[in-house]
Coordinates of C-alpha atoms in Angstrom, one line a residue:
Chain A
X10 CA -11.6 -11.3 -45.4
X11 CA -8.6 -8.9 -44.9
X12 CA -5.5 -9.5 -42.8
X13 CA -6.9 -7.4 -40.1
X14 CA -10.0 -7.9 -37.9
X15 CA -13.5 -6.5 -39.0
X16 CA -13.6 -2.8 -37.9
X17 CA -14.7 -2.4 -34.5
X18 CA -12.8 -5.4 -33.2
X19 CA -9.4 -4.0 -35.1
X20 CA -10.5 -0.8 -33.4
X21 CA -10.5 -2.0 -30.0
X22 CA -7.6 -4.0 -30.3
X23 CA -5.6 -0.8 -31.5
X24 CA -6.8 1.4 -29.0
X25 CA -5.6 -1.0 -26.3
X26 CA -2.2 -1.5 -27.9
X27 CA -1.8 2.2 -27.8
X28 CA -1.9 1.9 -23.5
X29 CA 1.5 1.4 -22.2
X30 CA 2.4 -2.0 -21.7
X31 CA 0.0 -3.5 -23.4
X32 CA 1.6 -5.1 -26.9
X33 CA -0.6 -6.4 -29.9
X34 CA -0.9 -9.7 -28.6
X35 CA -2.0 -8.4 -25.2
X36 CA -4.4 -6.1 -27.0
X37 CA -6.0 -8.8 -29.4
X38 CA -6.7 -11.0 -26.1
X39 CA -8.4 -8.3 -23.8
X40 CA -10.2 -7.9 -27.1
X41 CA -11.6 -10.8 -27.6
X42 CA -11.9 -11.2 -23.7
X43 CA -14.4 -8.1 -23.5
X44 CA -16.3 -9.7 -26.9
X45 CA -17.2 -12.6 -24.7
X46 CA -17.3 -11.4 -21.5
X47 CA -20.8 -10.5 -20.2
X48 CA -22.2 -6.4 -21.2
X49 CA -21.2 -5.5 -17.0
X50 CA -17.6 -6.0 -17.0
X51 CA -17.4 -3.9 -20.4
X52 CA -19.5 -1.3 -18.8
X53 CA -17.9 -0.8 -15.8
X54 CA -14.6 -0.2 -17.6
X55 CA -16.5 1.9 -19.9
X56 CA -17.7 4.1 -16.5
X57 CA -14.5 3.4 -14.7
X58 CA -12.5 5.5 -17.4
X59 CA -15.3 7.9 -17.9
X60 CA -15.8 8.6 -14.2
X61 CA -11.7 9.1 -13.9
X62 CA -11.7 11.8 -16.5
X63 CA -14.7 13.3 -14.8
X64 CA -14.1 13.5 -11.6
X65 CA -10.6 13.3 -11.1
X66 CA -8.0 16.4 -11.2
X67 CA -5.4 17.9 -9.6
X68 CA -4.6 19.3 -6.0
X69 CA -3.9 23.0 -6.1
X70 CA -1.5 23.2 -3.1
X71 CA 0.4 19.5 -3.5
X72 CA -0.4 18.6 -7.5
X73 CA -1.7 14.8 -6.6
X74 CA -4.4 14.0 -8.1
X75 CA -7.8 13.6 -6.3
X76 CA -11.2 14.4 -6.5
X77 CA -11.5 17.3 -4.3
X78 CA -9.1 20.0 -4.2
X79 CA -7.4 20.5 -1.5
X80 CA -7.0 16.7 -1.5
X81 CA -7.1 14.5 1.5
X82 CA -3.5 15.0 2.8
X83 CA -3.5 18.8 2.7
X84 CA -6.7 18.8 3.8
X85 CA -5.6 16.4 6.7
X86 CA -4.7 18.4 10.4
X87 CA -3.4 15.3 11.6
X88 CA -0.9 15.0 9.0
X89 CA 2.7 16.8 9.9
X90 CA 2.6 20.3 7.7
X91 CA 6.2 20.9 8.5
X92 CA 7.3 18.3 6.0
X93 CA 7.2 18.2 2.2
X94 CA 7.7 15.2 0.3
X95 CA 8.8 15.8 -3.0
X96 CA 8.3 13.4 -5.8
X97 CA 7.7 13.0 -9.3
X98 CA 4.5 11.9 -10.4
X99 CA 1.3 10.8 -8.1
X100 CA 2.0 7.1 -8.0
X101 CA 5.1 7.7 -6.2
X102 CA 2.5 9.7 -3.8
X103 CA 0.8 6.3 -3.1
X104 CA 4.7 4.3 -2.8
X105 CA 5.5 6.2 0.0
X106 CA 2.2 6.2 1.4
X107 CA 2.5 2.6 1.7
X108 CA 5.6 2.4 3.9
X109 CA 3.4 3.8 6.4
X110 CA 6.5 5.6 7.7
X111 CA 5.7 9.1 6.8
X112 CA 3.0 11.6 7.7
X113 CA 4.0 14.6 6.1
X114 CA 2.6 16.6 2.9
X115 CA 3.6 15.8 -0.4
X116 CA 4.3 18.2 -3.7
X117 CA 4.1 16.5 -7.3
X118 CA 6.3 18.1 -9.6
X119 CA 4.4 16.4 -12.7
X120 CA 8.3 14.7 -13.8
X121 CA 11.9 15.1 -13.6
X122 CA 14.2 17.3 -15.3
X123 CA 15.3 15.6 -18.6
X124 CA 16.5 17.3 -21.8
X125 CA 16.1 14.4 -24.1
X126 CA 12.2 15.0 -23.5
X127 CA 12.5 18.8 -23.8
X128 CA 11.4 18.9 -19.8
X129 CA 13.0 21.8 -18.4
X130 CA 12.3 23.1 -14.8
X131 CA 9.7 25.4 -16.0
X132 CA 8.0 22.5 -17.1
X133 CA 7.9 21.4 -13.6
X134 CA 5.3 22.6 -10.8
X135 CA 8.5 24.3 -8.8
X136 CA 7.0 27.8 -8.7
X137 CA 4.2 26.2 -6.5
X138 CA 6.5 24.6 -4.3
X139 CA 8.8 27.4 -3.4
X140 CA 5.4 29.6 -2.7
X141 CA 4.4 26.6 0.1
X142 CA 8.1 27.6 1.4
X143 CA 7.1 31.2 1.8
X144 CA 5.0 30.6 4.9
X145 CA 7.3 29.5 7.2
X146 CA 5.4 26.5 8.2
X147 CA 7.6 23.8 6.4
X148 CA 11.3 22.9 7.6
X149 CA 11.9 19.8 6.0
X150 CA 11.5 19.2 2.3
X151 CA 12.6 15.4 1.0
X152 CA 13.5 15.1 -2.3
X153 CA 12.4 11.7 -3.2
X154 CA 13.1 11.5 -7.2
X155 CA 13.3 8.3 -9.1
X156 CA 17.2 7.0 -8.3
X157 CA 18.2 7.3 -12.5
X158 CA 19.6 10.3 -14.6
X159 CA 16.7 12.3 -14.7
X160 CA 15.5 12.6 -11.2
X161 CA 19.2 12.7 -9.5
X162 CA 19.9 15.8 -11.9
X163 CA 16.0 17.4 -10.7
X164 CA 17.0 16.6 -6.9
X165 CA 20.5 18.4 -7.9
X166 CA 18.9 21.3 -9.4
X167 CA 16.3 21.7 -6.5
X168 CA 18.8 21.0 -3.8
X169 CA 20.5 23.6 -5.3
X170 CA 17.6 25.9 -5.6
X171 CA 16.1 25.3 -2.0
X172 CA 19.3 25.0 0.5
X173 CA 19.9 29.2 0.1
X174 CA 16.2 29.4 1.2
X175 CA 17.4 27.9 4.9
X176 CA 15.1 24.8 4.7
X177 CA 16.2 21.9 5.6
X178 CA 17.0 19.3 2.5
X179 CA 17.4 15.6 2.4
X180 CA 17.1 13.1 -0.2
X181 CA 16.2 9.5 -0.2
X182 CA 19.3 7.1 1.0
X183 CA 20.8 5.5 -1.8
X184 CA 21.6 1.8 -1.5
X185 CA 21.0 -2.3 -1.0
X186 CA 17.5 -3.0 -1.9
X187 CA 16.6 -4.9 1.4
X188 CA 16.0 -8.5 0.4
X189 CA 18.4 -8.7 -2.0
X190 CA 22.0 -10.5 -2.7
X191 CA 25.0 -8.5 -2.7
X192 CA 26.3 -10.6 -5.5
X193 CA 23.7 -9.1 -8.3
X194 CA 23.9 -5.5 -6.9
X195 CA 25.2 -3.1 -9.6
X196 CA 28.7 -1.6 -8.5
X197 CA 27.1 2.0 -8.7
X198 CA 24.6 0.9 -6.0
X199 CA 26.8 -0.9 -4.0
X200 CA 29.2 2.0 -4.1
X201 CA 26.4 4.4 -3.0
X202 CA 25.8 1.8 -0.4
X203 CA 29.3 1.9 0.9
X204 CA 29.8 5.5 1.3
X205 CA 26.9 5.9 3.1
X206 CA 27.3 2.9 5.9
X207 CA 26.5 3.3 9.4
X208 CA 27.2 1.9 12.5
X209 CA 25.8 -1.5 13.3
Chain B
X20 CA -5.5 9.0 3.1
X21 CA -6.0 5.2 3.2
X22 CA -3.7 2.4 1.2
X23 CA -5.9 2.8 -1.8
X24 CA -6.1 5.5 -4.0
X25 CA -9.1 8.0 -4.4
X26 CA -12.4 6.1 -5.2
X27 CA -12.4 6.8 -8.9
X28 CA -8.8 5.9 -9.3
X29 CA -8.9 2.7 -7.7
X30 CA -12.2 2.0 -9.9
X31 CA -10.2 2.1 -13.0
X32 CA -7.2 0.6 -11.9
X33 CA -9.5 -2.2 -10.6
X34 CA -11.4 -2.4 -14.1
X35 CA -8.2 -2.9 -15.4
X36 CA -7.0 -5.4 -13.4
X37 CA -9.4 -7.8 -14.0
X38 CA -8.2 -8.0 -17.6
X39 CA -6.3 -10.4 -19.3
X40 CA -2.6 -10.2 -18.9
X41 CA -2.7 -7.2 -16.9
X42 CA -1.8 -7.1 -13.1
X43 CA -1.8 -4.3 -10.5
X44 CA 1.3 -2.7 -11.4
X45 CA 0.2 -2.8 -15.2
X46 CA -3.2 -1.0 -14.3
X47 CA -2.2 1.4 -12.0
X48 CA 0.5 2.7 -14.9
X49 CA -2.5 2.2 -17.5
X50 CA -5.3 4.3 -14.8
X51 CA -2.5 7.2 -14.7
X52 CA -1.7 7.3 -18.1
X53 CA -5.6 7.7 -19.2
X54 CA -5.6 10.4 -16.5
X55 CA -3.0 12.7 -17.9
X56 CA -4.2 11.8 -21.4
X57 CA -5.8 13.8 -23.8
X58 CA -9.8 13.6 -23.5
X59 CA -9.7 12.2 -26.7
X60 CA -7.5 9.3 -26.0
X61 CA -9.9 7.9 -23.3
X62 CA -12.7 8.8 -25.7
X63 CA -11.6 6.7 -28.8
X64 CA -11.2 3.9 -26.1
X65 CA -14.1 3.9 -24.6
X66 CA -16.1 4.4 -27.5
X67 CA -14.1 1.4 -29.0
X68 CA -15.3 -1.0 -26.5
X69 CA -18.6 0.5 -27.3
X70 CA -18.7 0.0 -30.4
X71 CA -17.7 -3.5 -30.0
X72 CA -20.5 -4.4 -27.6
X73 CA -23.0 -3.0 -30.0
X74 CA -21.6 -4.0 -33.3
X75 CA -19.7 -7.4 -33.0
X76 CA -22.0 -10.2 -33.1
X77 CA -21.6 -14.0 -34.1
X78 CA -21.9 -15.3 -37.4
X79 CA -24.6 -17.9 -37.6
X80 CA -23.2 -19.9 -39.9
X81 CA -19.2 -20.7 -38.5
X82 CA -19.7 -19.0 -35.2
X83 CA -17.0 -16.5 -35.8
X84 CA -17.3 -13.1 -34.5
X85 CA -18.5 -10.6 -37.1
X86 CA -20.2 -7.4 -37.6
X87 CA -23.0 -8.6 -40.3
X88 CA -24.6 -12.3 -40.4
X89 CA -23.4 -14.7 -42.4
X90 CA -19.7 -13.4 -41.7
X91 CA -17.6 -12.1 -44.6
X92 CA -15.9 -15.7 -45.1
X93 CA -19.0 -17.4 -45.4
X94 CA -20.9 -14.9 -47.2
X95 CA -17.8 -15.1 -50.0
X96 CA -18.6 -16.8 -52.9
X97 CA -14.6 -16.9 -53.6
X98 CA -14.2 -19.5 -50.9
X99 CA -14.1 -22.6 -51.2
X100 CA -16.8 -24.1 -49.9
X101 CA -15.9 -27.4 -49.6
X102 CA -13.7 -27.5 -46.9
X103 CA -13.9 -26.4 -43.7
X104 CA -11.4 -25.3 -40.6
X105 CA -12.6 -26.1 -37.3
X106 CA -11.2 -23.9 -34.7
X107 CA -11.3 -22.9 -31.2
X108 CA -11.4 -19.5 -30.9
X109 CA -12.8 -16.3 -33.5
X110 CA -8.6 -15.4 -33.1
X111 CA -7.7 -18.7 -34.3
X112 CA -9.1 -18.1 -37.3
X113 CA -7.3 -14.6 -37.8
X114 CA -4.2 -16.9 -37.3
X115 CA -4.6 -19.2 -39.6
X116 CA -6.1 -16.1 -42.4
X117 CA -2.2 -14.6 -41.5
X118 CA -0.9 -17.9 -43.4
X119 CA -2.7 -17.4 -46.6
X120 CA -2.5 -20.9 -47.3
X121 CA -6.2 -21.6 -46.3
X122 CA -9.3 -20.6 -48.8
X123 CA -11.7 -22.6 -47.2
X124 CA -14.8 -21.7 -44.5
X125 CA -14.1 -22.0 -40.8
X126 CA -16.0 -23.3 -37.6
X127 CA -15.6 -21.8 -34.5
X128 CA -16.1 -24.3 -31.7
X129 CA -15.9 -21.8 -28.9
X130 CA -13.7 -23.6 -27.0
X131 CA -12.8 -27.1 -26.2
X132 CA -13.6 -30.3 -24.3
X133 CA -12.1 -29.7 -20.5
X134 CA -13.4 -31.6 -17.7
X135 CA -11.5 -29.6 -15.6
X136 CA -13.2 -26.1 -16.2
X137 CA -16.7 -28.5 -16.9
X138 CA -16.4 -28.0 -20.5
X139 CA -18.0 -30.7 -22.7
X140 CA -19.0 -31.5 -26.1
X141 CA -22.2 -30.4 -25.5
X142 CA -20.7 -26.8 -24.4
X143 CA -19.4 -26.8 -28.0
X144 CA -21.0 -25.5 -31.1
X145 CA -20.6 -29.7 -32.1
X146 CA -24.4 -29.6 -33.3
X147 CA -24.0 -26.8 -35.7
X148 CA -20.9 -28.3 -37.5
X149 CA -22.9 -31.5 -37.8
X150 CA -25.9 -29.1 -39.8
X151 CA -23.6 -28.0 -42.1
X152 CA -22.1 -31.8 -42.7
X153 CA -25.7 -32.6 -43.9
X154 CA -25.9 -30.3 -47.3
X155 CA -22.8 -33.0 -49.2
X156 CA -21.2 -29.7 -49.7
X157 CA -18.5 -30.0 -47.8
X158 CA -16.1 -32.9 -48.4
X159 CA -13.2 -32.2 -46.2
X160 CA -13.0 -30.8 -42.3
X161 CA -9.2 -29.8 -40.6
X162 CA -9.5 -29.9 -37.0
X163 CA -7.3 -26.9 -36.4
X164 CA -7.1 -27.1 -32.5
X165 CA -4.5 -25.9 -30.2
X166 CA -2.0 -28.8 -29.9
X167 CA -2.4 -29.1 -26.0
X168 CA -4.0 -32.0 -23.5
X169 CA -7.5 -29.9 -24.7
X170 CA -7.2 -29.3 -28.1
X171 CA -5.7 -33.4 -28.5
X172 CA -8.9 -34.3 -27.0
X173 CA -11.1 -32.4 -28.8
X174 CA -9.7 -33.5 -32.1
X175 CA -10.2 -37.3 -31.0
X176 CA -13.6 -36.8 -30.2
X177 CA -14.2 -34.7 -33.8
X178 CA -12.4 -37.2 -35.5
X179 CA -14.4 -40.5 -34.2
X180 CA -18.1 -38.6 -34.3
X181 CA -17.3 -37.4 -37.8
X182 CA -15.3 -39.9 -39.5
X183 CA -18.8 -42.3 -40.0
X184 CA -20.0 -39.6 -41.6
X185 CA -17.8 -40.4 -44.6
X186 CA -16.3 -36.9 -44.8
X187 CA -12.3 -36.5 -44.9
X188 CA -11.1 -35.5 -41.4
X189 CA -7.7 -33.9 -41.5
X190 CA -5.9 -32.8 -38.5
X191 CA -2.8 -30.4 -39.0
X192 CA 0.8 -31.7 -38.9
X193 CA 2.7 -31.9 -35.7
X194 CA 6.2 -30.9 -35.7
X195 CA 9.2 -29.1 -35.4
X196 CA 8.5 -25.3 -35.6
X197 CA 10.1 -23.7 -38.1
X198 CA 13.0 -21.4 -37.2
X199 CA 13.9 -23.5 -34.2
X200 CA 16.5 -25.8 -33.0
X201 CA 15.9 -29.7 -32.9
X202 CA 18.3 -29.1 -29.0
X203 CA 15.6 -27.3 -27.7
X204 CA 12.5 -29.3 -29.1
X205 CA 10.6 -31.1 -26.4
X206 CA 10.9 -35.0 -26.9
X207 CA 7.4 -35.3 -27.5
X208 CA 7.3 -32.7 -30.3
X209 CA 10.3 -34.2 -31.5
X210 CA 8.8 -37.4 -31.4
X211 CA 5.7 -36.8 -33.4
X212 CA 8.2 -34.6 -35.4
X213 CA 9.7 -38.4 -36.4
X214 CA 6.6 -40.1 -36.3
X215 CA 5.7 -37.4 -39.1
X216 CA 8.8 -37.7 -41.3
X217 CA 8.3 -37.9 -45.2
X218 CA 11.1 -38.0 -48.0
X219 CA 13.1 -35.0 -48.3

């Protein structure tokens, strides 16, 4: 017997190391946890993944991803169309979803600007966003980038690129996480949270 | 657009979630990174776990997961055949393979006693390791089990039903691990650690 696991098993244990997150421990215990678990739970991850990569694809107006294009918030008249909410990728779509606090549109830009990774803005869906501008509907377009290099130098940039089109731009505030201690918050956050104070 | 995501979306990220060491958070960044994946990424994955629920079967000699009956351990006349390693779990035996100390056959109990999850001998693949007691082959058995309340069990009852049988029961050494400091070793580890001494 080798040092490795008879085929298949080694198999699936490296194509679930390759997932993010997931190291070779991790890997060798889901393994051995499909082995043994009854044929159902293997096949509905088996049609889970299948049905994503069948069904699933972009919105052409916003760039979320859904499985009918326009996707449920364009699609929506109730939401507020004269608001964009720009972010980075389509889980951030489903963050701000879940503060219940906004009822605007969203744009995914498919990342953030960062040279290390070869991303350039033309690597980003900004074309499509300032074609939504050109309608005159919108008036409001929040830039709400990750808070780290990357997306504060993309919110620069499209600050930058947006503000001469006489739209309204605002970005996420900066500051104290709420429900946490002052005493553990880095000094660039808690400097960020001082210049921007308001009244009590 | 509700709290969730999309049906198909949620499906995976569900699928996912039920997994082993993976929670939401680790799912939903697992769903989107098979969705903006190469097809073929998904593909070797899901034709992994296939694989694996086809192929991957249990030898019927030591239990041990394999992909052709006897298993290749069992079926290899190198071995030695005269001892055998009694283990828990099919990765048990990968881990005790990595220490290429061993050259004996293995057992694979398939678990051990636990009252609280119901578990009993009877649960265990006890019977079979008995069978292979009978042929005055095999003249020495390590219980190899995990050295918690379970494992400690199990080996007691192994060692009492199969000590009669006038075969050598051997269970491994209890100790300080290697690489580690005697400040941080729990006093029962330690203990057995002294218990376990022998002349330097």
């Amino acid at each position: 017997m080798a040092l490795a696991y008879d085929g298949a098993i080694q198999r699936l244990i490296d194509a679930f190391n390759r997932l993010p997150g997931i190291g070779p421990k991790g890997a060798q215990r889901i393994a051995f946890h499909l082995l043994s678990a009854p044929d159902e739970e293997a096949n509905e991850l088996v049609e889970a993944i299948e049905e994503v990569k069948a069904k699933v694809r972009f919105c052409d107006i916003c760039g979320n991803v859904c499985e009918s294009s326009p996707c449920p918030v364009c699609a929506d008249p109730r939401r507020d169309h004269t608001i964009i909410c720009v972010v980075e990728e389509p889980k951030d779509v489903m963050s701000v979803e879940r503060t219940r606090e906004y009822r605007g549109l969203y744009h995914v830009l498919g990342g953030a600007i960062n040279p290390m990774a070869n991303v350039g803005p033309e690597d980003l869906s900004i074309a499509k966003l300032l074609d939504r501008l050109k309608t005159n509907e919108v008036q409001e377009v929040i830039l709400a980038l990750d808070p780290n290099i990357e997306g504060e130098a993309t919110t620069t940039y499209l600050s930058r690129l947006l503000t001469p089109v006489g739209i309204k731009v605002t970005r996420l505030a900066s500051g104290l996480p709420v429900g946490s201690d002052l005493e553990y918050a880095d000094e660039i956050t808690l400097g960020r949270a001082l210049a921007g104070r308001r009244e009590a």
